[in-house]
XYZ file of C-alpha atoms in Angstrom:
252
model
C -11.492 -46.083 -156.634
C -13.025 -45.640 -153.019
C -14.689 -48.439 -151.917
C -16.235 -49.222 -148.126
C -16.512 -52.757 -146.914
C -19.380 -52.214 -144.372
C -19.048 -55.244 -141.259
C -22.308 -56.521 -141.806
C -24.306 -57.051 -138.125
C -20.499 -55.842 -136.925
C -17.754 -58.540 -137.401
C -20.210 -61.465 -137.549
C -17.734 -64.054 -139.123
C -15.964 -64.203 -135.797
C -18.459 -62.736 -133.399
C -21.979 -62.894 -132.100
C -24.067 -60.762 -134.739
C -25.008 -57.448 -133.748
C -23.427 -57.907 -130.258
C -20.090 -55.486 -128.458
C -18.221 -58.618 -129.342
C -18.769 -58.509 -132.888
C -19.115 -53.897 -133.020
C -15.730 -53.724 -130.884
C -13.989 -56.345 -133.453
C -15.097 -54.190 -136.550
C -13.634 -51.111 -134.998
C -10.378 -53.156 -133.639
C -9.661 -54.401 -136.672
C -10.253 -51.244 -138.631
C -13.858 -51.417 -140.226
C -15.813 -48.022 -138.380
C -19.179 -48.904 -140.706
C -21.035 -51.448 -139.209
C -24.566 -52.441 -140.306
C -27.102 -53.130 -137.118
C -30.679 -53.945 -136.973
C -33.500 -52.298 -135.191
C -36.324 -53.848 -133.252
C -38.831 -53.502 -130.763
C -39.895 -55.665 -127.535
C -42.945 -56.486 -126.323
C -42.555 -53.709 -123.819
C -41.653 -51.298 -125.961
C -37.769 -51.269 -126.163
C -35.558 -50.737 -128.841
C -32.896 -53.654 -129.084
C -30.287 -54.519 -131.793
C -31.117 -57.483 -133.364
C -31.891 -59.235 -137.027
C -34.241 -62.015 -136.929
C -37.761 -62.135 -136.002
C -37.533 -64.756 -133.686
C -34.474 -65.430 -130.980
C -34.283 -69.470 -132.525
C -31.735 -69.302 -134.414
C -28.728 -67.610 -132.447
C -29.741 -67.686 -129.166
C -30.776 -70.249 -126.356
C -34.247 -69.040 -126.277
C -36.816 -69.584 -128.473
C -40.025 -67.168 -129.935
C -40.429 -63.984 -131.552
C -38.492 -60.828 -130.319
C -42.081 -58.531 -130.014
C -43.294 -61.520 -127.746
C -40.648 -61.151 -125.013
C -39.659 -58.439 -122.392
C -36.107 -56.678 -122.583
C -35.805 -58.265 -119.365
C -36.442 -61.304 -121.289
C -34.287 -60.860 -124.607
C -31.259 -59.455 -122.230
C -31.407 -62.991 -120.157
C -30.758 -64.941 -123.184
C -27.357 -65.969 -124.513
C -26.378 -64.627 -127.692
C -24.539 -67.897 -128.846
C -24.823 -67.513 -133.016
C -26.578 -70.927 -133.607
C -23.855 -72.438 -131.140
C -20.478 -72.037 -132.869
C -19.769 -68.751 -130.403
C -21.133 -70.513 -126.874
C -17.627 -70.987 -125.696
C -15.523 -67.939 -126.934
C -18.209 -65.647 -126.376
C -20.167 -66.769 -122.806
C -20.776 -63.231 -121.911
C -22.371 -61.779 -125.355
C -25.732 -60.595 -124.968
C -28.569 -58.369 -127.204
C -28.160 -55.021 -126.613
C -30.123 -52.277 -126.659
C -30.113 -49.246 -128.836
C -29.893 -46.887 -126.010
C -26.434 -49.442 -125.149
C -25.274 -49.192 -128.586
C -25.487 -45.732 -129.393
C -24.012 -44.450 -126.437
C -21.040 -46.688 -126.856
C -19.660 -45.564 -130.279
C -20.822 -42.270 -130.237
C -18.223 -39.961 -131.975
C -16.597 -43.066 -133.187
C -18.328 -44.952 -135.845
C -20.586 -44.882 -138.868
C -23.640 -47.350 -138.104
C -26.250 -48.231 -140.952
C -28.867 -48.758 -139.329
C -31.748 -50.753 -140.538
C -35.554 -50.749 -139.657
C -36.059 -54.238 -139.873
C -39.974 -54.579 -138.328
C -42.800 -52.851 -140.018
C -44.417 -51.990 -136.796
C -45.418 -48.116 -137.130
C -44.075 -46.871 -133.607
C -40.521 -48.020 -135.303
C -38.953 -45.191 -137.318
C -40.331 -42.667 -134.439
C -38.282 -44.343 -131.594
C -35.405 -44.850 -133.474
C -35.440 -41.126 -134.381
C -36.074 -40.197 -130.923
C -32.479 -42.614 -129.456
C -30.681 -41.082 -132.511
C -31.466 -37.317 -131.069
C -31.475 -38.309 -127.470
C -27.590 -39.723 -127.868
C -26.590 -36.733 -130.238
C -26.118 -38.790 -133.049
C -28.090 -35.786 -135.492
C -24.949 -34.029 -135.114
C -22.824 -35.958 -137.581
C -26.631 -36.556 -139.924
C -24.197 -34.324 -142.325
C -21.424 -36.317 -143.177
C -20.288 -38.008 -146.309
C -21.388 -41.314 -146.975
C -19.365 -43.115 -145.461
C -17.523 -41.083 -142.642
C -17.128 -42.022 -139.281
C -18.722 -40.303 -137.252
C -21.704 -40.779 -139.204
C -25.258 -42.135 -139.478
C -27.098 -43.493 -141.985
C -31.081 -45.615 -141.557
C -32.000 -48.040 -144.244
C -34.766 -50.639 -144.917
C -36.359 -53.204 -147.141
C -39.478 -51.362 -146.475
C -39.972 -48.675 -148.102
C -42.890 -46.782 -146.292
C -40.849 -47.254 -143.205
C -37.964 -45.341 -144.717
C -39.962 -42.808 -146.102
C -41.617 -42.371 -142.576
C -38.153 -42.298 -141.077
C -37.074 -39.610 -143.767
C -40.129 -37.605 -142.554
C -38.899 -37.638 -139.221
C -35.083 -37.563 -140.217
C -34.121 -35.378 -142.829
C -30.817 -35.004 -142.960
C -29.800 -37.795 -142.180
C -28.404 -40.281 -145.134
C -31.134 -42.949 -145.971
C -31.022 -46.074 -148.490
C -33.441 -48.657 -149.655
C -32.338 -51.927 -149.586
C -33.916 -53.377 -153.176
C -33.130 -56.498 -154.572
C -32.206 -55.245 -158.070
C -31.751 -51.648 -159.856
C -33.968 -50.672 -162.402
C -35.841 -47.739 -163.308
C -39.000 -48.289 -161.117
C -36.621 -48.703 -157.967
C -34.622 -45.738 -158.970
C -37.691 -43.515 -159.731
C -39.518 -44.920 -156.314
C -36.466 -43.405 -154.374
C -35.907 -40.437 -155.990
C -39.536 -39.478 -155.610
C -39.677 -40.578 -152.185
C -36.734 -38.645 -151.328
C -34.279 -41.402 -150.570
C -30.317 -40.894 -150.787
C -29.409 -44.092 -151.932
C -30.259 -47.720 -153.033
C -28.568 -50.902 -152.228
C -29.440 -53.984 -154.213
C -28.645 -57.392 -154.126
C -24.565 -57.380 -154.850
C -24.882 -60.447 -157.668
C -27.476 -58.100 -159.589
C -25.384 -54.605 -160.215
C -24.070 -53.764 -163.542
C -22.183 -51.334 -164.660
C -25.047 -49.814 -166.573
C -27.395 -49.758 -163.328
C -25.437 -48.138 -161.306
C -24.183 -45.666 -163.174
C -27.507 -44.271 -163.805
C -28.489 -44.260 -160.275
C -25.877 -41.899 -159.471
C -26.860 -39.690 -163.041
C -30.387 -39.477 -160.848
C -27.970 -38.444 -157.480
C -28.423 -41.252 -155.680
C -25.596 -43.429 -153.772
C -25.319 -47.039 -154.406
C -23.658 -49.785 -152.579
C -24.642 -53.719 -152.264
C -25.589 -56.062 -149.750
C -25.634 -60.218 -149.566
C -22.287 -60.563 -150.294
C -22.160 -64.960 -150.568
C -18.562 -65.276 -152.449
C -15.741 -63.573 -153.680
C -17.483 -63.039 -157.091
C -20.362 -61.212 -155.775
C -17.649 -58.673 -153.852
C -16.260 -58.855 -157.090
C -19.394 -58.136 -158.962
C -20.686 -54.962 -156.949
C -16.907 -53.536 -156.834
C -16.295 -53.160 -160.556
C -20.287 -52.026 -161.019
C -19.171 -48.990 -159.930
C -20.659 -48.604 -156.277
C -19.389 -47.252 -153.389
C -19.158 -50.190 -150.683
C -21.203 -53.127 -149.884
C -21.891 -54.653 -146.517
C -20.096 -57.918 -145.529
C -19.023 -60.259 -143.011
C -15.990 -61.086 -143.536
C -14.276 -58.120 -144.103
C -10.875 -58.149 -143.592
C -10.601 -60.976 -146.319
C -12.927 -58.732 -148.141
C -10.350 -56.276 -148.518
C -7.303 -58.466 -149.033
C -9.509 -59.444 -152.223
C -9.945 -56.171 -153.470
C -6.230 -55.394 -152.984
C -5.870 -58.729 -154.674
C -7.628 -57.228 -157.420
C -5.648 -53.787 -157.590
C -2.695 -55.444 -158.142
């Protein structure tokens, strides 16, 4: 069956998360979906990054909202030190950066990660501004493509508002019929739980309510293994190119 190994924060099991480093690896080495996260500065930028505070893979320290993009872009993305010497030059990057770059050439998932209100607008506004609403069409999966996904679900929804035709999924620890119900009503294309939670049974009626489902917080080969015979369509990882050779381990 079809099944997409998504490079979680871009190749981040040899790169910098969500830096060019670890984006231009995924693409290299033949991964085009890439999973980035969305933030804002404390002047108002958009930036890619996960955590709420720069601590833990940069040399700075303090929450992202709390600095400048002069600020954030003057720290070293080092990945909690294990990328300080292959990587000197890796850096945050905005959205503006990152959208122009692989424009026409990838499929990101992008997720909301703050719940600050001004969030879903802006990112809305950089996907239009770079052209990116031109490929909202696409299959799941196909590159180009775009897809915008959260944890929270009023900032989806307000993103769906704002985006409607482009792909969105709600990142849920575990199916069941109140999650399912909450995104079909809401208007949602898809839900992505935990990887170590989907069955067989869960997924399957997901899709018999039309939505797409693929996992996330892949720790081990048994979770890969886990969300690939539920019957999903991909699941974000970092490692993906030994991803794969385990699912072609599996085929044979």
């Amino acid at each position: 069956m079809d099944f997409t190994l998504i490079a979680h924060r871009g190749y981040s099991f040899s790169a910098p998360e969500n830096s060019f480093e670890a984006f231009d690896m995924a693409l290299e080495r033949g991964f085009d979906n890439f999973e980035l996260d969305a933030q804002i500065t404390k002047d108002g930028q958009l930036v890619v990054f996960h955590d709420q505070t720069v601590d833990r893979v940069t040399d700075g320290q303090g929450e992202v909202s709390d600095h400048t993009l002069k600020e954030i872009q003057a720290l070293k993305l080092i990945g909690g030190y294990e990328f300080k010497e292959e990587f000197p030059d890796a850096y945050i990057p905005t959205m503006d950066e990152f959208l122009g770059r692989y424009a026409g050439r990838a499929h990101p998932h992008l997720e909301l990660k703050s719940r600050e209100a001004a969030l879903p607008t802006m990112v809305a506004e950089a996907l239009k501004r770079h052209g990116w609403l031109n490929v909202a069409g696409t299959d799941t999966f196909d590159a180009p493509g775009i897809t915008v996904s959260s944890f929270w679900a009023d900032q989806l929804y307000r993103s769906k508002l704002r985006l409607p035709n482009v792909r969105h999924g709600w990142l849920i620890n575990e199916l069941s019929e109140e999650t399912v119900d909450a995104s079909v009503k809401l208007g949602f294309d898809s839900v992505y739980p935990r990887a170590g939670t989907a069955t067989l049974e869960s997924v399957s009626h997901a899709y018999e309510r039309g939505l797409t489902v693929r996992g996330w917080g892949i720790d081990n080969d048994d979770d890969l293994a886990r969300i690939y015979k539920s019957g999903a369509a991909g699941t974000t990882i970092n490692w993906p190119t030994e991803g794969q050779e385990f699912l072609n381990s599996m085929a044979d």
